[in-house]
Short mmCIF file of C-alpha atoms in Angstrom, two decimals:
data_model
loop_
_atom_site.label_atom_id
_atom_site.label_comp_id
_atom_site.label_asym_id
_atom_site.label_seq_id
_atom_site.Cartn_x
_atom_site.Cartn_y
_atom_site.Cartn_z
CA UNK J 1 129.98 193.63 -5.41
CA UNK J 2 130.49 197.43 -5.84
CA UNK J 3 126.58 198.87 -7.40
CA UNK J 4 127.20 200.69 -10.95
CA UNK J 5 126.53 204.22 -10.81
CA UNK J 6 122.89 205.07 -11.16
CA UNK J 7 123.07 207.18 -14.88
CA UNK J 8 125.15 204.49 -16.02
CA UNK J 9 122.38 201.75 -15.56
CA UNK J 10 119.78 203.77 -17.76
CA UNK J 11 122.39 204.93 -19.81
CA UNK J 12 121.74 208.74 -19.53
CA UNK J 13 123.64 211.90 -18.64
CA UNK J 14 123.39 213.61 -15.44
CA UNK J 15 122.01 216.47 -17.63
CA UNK J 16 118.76 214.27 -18.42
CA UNK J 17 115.11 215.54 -17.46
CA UNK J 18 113.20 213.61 -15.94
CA UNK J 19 111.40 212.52 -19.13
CA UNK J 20 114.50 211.14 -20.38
CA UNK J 21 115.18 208.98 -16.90
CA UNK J 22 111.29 207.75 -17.74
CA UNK J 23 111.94 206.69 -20.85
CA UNK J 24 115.43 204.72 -20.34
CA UNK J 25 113.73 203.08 -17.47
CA UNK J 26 110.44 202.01 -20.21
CA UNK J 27 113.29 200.63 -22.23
CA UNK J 28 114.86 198.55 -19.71
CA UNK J 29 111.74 197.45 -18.32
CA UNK J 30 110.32 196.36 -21.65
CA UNK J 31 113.76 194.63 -22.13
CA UNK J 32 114.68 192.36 -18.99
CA UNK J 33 110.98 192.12 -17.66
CA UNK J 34 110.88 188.43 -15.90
CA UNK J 35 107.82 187.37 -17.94
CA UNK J 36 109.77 188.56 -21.32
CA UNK J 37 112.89 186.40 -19.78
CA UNK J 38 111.60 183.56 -17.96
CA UNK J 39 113.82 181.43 -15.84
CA UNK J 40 117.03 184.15 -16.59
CA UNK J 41 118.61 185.39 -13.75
CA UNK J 42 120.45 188.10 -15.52
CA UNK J 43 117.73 189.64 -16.77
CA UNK J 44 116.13 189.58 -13.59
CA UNK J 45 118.90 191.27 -12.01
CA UNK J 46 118.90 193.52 -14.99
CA UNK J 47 115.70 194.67 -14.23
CA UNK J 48 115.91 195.28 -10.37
CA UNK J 49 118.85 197.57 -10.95
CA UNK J 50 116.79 199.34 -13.28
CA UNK J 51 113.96 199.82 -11.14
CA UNK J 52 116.28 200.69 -8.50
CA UNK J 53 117.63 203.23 -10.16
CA UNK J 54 114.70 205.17 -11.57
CA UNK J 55 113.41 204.97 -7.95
CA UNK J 56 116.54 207.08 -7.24
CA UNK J 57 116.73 209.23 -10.19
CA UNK J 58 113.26 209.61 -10.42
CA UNK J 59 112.77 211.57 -7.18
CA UNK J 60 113.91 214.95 -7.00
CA UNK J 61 115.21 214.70 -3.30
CA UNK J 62 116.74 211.53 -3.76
CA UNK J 63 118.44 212.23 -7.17
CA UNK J 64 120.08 215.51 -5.40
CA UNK J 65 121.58 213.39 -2.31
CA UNK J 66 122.35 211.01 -4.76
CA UNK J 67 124.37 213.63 -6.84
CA UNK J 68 126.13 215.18 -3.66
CA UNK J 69 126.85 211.62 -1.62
CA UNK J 70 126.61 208.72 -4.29
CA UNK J 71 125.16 205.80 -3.28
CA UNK J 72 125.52 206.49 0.44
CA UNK J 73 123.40 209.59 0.51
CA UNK J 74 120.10 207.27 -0.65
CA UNK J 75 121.41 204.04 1.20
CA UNK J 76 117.79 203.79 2.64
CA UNK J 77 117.17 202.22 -0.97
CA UNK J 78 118.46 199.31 -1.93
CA UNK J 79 121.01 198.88 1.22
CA UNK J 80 121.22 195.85 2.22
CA UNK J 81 119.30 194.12 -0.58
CA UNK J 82 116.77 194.63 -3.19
CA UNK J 83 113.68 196.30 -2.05
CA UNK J 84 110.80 195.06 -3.67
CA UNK J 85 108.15 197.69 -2.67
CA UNK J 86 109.88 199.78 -4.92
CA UNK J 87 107.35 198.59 -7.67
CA UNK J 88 104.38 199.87 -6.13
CA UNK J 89 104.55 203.22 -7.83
CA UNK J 90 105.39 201.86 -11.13
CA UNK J 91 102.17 200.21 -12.43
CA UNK J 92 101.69 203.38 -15.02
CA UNK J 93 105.13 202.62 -16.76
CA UNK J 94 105.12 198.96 -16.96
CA UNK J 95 101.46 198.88 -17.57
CA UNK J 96 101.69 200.12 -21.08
CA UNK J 97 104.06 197.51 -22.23
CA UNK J 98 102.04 194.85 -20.51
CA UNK J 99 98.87 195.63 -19.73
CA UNK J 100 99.08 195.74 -16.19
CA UNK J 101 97.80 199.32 -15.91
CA UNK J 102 94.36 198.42 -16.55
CA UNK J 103 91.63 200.61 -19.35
CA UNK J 104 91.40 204.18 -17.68
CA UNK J 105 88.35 204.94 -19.46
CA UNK J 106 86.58 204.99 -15.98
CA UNK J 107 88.42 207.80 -15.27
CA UNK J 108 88.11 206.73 -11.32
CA UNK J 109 85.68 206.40 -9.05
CA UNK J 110 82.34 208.17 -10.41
CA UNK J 111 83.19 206.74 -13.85
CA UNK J 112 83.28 210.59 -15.45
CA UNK J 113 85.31 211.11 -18.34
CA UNK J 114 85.74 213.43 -21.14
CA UNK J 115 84.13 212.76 -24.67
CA UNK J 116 86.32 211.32 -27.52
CA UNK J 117 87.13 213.80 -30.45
CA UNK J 118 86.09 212.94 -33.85
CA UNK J 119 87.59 213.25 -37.42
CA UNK J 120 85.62 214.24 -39.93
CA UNK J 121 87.64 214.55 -43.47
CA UNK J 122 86.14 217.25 -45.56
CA UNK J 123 86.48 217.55 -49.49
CA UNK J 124 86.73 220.94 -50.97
CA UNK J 125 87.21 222.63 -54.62
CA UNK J 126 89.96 224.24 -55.43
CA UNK J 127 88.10 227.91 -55.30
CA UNK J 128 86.31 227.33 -52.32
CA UNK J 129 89.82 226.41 -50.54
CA UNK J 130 91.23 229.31 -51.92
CA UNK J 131 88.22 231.77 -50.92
CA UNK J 132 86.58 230.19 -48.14
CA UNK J 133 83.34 228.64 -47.43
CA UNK J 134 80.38 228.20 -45.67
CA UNK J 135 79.10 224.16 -44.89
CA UNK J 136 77.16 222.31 -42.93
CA UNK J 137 78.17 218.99 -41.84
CA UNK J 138 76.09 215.68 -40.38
CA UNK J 139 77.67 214.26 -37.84
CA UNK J 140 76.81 210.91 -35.81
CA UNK J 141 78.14 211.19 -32.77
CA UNK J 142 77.51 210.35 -28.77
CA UNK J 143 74.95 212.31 -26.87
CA UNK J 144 73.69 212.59 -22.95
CA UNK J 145 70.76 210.43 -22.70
CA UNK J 146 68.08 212.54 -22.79
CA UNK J 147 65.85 210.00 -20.86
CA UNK J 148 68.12 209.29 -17.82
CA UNK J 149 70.05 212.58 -18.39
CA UNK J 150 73.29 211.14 -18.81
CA UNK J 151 73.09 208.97 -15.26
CA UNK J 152 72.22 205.74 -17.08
CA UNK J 153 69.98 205.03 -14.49
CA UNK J 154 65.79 203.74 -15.08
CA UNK J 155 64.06 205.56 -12.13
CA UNK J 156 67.31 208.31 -11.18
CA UNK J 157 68.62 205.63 -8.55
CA UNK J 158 72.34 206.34 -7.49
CA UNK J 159 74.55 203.54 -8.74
CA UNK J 160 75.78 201.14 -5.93
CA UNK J 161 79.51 200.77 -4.88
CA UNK J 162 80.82 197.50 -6.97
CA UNK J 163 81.49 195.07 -4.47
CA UNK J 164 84.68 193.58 -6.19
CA UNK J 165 86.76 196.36 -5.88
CA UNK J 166 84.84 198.18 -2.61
CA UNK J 167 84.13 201.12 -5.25
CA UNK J 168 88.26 201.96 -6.04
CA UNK J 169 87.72 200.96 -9.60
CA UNK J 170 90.65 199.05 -9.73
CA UNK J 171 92.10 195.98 -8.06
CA UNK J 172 95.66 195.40 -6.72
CA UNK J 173 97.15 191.96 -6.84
CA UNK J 174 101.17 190.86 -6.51
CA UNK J 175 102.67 189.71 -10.08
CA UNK J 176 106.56 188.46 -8.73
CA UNK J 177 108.21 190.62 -7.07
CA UNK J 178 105.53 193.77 -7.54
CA UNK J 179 102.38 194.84 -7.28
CA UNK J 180 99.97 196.22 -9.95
CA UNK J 181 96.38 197.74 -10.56
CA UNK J 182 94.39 196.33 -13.16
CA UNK J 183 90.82 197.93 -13.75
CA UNK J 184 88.16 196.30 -11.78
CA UNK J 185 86.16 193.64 -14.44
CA UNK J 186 82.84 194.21 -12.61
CA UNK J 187 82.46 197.87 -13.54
CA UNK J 188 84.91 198.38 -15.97
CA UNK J 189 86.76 200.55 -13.45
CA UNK J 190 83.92 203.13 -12.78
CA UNK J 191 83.74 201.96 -9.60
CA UNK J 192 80.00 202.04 -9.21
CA UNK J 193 77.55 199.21 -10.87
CA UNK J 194 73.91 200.57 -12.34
CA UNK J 195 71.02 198.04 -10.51
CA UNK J 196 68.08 199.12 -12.98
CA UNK J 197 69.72 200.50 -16.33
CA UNK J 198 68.02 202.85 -18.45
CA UNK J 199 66.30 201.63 -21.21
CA UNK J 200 67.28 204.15 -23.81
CA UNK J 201 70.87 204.02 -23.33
CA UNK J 202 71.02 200.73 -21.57
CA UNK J 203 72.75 202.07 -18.58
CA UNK J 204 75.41 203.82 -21.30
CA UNK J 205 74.43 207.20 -19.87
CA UNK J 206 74.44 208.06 -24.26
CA UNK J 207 73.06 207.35 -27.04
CA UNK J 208 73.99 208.05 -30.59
CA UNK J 209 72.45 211.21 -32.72
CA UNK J 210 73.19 212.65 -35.76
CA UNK J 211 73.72 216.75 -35.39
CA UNK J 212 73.99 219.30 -38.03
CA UNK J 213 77.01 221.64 -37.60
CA UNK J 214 77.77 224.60 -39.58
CA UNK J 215 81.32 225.33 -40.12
CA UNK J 216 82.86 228.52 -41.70
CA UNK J 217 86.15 227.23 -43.75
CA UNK J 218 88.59 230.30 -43.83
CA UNK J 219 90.28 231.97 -46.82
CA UNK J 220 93.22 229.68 -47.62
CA UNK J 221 93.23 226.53 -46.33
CA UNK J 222 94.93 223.94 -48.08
CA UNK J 223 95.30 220.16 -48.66
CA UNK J 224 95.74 218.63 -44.86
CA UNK J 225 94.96 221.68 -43.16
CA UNK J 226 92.57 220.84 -39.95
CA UNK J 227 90.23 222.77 -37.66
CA UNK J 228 89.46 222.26 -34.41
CA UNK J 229 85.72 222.90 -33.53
CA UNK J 230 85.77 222.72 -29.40
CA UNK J 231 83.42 221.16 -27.58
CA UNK J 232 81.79 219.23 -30.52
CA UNK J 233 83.01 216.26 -30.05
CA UNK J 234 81.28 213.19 -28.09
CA UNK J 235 79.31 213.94 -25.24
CA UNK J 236 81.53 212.96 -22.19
CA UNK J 237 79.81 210.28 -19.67
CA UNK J 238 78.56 211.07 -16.33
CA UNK J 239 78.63 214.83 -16.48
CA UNK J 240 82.33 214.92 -18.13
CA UNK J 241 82.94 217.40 -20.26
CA UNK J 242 82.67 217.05 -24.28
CA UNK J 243 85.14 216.06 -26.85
CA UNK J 244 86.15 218.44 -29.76
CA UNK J 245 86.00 217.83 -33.57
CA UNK J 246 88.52 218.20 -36.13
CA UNK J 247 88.26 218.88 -39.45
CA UNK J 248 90.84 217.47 -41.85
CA UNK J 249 90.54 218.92 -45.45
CA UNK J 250 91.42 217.58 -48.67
CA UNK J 251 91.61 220.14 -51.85
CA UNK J 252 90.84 219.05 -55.23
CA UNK J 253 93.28 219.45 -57.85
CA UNK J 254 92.13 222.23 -60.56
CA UNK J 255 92.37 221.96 -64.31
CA UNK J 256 94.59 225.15 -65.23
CA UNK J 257 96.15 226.31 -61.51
CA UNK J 258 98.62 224.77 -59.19
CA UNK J 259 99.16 226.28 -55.70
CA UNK J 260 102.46 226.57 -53.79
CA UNK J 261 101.53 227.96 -50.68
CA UNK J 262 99.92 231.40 -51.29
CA UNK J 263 101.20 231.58 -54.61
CA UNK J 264 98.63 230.50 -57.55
CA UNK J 265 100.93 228.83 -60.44
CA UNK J 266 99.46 228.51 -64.26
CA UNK J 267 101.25 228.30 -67.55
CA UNK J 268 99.93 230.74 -71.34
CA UNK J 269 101.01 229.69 -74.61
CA UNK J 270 102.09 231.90 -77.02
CA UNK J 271 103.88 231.80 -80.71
CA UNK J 272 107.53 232.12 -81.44
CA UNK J 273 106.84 235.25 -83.06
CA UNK J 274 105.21 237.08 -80.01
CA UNK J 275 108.26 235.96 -77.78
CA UNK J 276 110.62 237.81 -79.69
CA UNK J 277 108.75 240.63 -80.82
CA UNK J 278 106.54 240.79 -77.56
CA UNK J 279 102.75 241.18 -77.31
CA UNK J 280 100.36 241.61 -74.73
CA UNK J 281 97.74 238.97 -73.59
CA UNK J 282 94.79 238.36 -71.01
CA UNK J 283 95.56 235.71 -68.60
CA UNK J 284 93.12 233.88 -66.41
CA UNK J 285 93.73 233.99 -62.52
CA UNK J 286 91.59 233.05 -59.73
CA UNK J 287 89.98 236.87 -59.60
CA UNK J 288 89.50 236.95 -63.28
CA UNK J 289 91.79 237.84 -66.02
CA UNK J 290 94.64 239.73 -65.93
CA UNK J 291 96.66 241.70 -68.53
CA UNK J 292 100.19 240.70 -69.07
CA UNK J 293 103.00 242.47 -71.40
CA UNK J 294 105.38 240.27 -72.72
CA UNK J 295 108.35 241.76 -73.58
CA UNK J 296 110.83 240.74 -76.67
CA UNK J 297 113.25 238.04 -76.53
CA UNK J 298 110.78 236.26 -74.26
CA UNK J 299 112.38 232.63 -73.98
CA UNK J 300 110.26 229.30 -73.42
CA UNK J 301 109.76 228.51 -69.37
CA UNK J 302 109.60 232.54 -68.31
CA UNK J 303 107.94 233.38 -65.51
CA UNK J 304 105.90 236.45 -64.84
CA UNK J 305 104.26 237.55 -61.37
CA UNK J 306 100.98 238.77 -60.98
CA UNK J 307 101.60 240.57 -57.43
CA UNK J 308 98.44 239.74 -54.74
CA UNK J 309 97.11 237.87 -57.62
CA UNK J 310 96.97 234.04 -56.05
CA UNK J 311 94.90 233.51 -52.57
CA UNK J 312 95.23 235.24 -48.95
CA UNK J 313 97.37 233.80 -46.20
CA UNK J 314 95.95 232.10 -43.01
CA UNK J 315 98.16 234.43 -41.02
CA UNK J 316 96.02 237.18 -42.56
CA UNK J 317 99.72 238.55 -43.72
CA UNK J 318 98.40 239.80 -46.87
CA UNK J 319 97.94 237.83 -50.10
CA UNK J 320 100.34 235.66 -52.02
CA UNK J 321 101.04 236.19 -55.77
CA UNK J 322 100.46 234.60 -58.93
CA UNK J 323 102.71 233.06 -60.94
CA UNK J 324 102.30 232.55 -65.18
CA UNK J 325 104.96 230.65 -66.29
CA UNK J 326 105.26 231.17 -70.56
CA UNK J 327 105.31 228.22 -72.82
CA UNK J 328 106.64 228.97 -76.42
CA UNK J 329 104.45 226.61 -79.02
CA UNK J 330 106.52 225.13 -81.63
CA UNK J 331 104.17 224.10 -84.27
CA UNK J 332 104.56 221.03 -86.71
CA UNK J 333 105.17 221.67 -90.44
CA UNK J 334 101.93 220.08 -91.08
CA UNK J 335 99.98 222.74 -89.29
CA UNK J 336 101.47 225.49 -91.31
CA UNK J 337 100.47 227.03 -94.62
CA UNK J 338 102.88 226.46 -97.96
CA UNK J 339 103.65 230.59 -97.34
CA UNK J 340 104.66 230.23 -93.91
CA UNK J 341 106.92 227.20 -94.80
CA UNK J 342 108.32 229.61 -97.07
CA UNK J 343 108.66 232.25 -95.03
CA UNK J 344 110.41 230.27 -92.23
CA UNK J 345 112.83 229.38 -94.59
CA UNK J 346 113.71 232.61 -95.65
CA UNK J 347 113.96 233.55 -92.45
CA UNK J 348 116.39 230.82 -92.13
CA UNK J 349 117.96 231.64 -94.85
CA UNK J 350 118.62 235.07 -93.94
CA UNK J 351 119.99 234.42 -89.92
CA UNK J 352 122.94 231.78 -92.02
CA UNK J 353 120.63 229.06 -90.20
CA UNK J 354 120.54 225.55 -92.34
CA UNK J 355 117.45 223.80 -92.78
CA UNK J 356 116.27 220.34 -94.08
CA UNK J 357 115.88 220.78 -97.91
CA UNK J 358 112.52 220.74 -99.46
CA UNK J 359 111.73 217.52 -101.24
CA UNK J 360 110.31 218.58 -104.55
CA UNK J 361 107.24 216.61 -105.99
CA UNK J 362 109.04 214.89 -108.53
CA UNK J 363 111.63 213.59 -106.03
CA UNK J 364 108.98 212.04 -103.75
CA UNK J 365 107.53 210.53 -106.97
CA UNK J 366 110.78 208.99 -107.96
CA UNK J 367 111.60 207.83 -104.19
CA UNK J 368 107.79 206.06 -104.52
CA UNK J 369 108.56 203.78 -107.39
CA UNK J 370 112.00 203.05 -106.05
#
């Protein structure tokens, strides 16, 4: 039986990277892997001319003979049969989906690895967002042993090679038709195995502390914004280097301003007789008030921008604007004087505008008593 064309198996172009060849192949593996199918054939087949074809593809020399000559030009794989130490490199792929690649936080033999980065959400006001700040945080975190400085050791003895996986880390063993590395369960893949831990750390190499860090929040930050404070992170273990810390901040919401960006948004009332004759009012912003003209005919939802009034970009591009969007106030009869009831309606009167008719006393009396 003729073999399908490489591409065609993982279902990619011969345009894809080599990211794209990985990832078809994760698919397919994930798919027609023999424990995820037991007892089917087809799937098993499936998945041997998927691996056979990311062995191809997934070498640059190979893919290129296999582009110029087909299937002849890489007959050294596959011909003749299925060749099932094809697997051996692919314990990183097919270890994620089934946890055949073992916990890496050994980071090899010598067990050094770099310090995990920490989170810490921060809370500001809406002013101190918008000018910047000055803090100090707490923050509990891993730190070198100062005891056994960092080796995790009592009395500063080397560690011993573990004897179950001769000081690899990791141990090989044939699953099927492949073979995998899983990390050693004797030392937790460090490779090494502490005789006389340290009592402080307990052989950890770390213990936690609680450190005081000042951080400088910049002009403009806003709601999800995050900083990244290198190197303040966890201690790493065995001499690794340390983690870093990010900040994630969340703004809280102000009583009279909205934000959009740069750009500071609030809203002024005024009366329907100051939009259409104009006037001119003090408005608050952020950097105090502000005077604003309003000119006649001013209708209800106007906006007016206060240029370099609202808070400075991140970019340091200069500083956004602020935005005063007018709100006409209608009042209710019953907040107005019998005059300016009057004088509304004359007004009224005069534009050829009809109004409800004023009820007289005597007619509300009658209405009363039916």
């Amino acid at each position: 039986m003729a073999k399908r064309d490489y591409y065609e198996v993982l279902a990619v172009t011969k345009a894809a990277s080599a990211q794209e060849i990985k990832s078809a192949y994760r698919k397919l593996a994930q798919k027609y892997h023999p424990d995820r199918n037991p007892g089917d054939a087809e799937a098993e087949e499936k998945f041997k001319e998927a691996a056979e074809a990311y062995a191809v593809l997934s070498d640059t020399d190979k893919r290129t003979r296999y582009d110029h000559y087909g299937h002849q030009g890489v007959s050294g794989v596959g011909a003749g049969g299925f060749d099932p130490s094809i697997f051996a490199d692919f314990s990183d792929i097919l270890g994620d989906f089934f946890g055949l690649g073992g916990n890496r936080r050994g980071g090899g033999p010598g067990g050094m690895t770099r310090g995990a980065d920490l989170r810490y959400d921060l809370t500001l006001s809406f002013e101190e967002a918008a000018f910047g700040t000055d803090t100090v945080l707490r923050i509990p975190r891993l730190e070198t042993c100062g005891k056994c400085s960092g080796s995790g050791s009592a009395n500063g003895a080397a560690p011993t090679a573990c004897t179950a996986c001769g000081g690899r880390g990791q141990v090989r063993f044939t699953q099927g038709f492949f073979t995998v590395a899983r990390t050693c369960p004797q030392c937790n893949g460090e490779g090494r195995v502490i005789t006389d831990p340290c009592t402080e750390c307990r052989g950890e190499g770390r213990v936690e502390k609680e450190r005081s860090t000042s951080v400088k929040i910049p002009a403009g930050v806003d709601n999800g914004s995050r900083l990244r404070l290198t190197g303040e992170g966890e201690h790493g273990r065995h001499g690794g280097p340390p983690g870093d810390l990010y900040i994630v901040l969340q703004v809280r919401p102000h009583l009279r301003f909205r934000r959009d960006g740069s750009t500071v948004l609030s809203r002024v009332s005024i009366t329907y007789p100051q939009a259409v004759l104009g006037t001119n009012i003090e408005v608050e912003t952020l950097r105090g008030t502000a005077p604003l003209e309003i000119p006649p005919g001013t209708s209800h939802g106007r906006d007016f921008r206060l240029r370099s009034q609202g808070i400075d970009r991140l970019d340091s591009s200069g500083r956004g604007d602020h935005v005063v969007t007018v709100q006409v106030e209608i009042p209710s009869p019953k907040e107005l004087s019998d005059e300016e009831v009057q004088l509304l309606r004359r007004l009224a009167e005069i534009g050829g505008h009809p109004v409800k008719e004023e009820r007289r006393v005597l007619d509300k009396v009658k209405n009363f008593f039916g």
